C-alpha positions as a LaTeX table, in Angstrom:
\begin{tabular}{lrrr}
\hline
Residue & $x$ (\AA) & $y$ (\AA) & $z$ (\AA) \\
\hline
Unk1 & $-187.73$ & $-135.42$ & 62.70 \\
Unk2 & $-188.42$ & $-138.85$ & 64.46 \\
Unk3 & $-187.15$ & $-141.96$ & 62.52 \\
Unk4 & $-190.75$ & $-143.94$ & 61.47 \\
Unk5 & $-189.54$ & $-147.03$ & 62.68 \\
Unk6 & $-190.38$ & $-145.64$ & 66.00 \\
Unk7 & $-194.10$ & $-144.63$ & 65.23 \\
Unk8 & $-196.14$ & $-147.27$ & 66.93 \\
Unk9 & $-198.31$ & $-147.96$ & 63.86 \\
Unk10 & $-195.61$ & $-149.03$ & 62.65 \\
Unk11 & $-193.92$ & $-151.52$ & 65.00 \\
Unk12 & $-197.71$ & $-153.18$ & 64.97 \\
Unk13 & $-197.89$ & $-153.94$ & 61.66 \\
Unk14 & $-194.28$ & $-155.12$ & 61.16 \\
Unk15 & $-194.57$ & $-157.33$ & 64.36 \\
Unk16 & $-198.24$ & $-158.79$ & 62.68 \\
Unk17 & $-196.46$ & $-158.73$ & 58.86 \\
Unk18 & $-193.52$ & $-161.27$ & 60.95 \\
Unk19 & $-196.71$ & $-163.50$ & 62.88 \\
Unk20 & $-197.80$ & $-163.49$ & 58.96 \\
Unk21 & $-194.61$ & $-164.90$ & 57.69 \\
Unk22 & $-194.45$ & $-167.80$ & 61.00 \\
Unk23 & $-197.82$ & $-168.51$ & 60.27 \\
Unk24 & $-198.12$ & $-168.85$ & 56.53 \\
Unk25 & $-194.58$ & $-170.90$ & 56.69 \\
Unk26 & $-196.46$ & $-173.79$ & 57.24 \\
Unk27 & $-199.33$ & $-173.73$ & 54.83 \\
Unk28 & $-199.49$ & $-176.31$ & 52.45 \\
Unk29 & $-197.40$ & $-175.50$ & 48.94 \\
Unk30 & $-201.23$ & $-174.83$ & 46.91 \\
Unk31 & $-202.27$ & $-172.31$ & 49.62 \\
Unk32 & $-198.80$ & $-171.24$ & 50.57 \\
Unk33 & $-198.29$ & $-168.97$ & 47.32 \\
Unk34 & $-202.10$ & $-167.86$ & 46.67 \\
Unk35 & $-203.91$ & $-166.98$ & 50.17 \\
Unk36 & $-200.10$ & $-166.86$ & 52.21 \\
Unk37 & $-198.75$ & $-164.31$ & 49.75 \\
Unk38 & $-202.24$ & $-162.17$ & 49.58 \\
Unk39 & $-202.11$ & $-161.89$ & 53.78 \\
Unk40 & $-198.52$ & $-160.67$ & 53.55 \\
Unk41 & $-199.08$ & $-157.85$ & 50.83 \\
Unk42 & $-202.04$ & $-157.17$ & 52.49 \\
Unk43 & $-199.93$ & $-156.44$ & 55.67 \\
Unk44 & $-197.19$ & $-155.25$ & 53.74 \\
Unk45 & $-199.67$ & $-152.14$ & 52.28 \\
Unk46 & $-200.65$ & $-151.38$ & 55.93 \\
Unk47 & $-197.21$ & $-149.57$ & 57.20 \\
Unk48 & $-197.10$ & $-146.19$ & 56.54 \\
Unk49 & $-195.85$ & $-144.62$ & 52.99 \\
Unk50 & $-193.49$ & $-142.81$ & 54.65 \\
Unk51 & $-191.61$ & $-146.29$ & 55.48 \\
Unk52 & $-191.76$ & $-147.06$ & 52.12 \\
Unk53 & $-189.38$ & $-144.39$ & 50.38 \\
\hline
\end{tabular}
């Protein structure tokens, strides 16, 4: 069986889950830790369960 790093699905949403992490570095510190931390588990709880365990 195929390691599901290499599932394409996959490598999309950890490449968007890192442009997430560049992009909410710089939010200020009151938006950085309400609407920065919602996009990342957002993105987080798009990779496949089977990552996950």
């Amino acid at each position: 069986m195929g390691n599901y790093s290499e599932l394409p699905v996959y490598k999309a949403t950890y490449d968007l889950l890192l442009e997430m992490l560049l992009f909410t570095k710089d939010f200020n510190k009151e938006y950085k830790y309400t609407v920065g931390e919602s996009l990342k588990k957002e993105t987080i709880q798009l990779m496949p369960a089977s990552s996950l365990s």
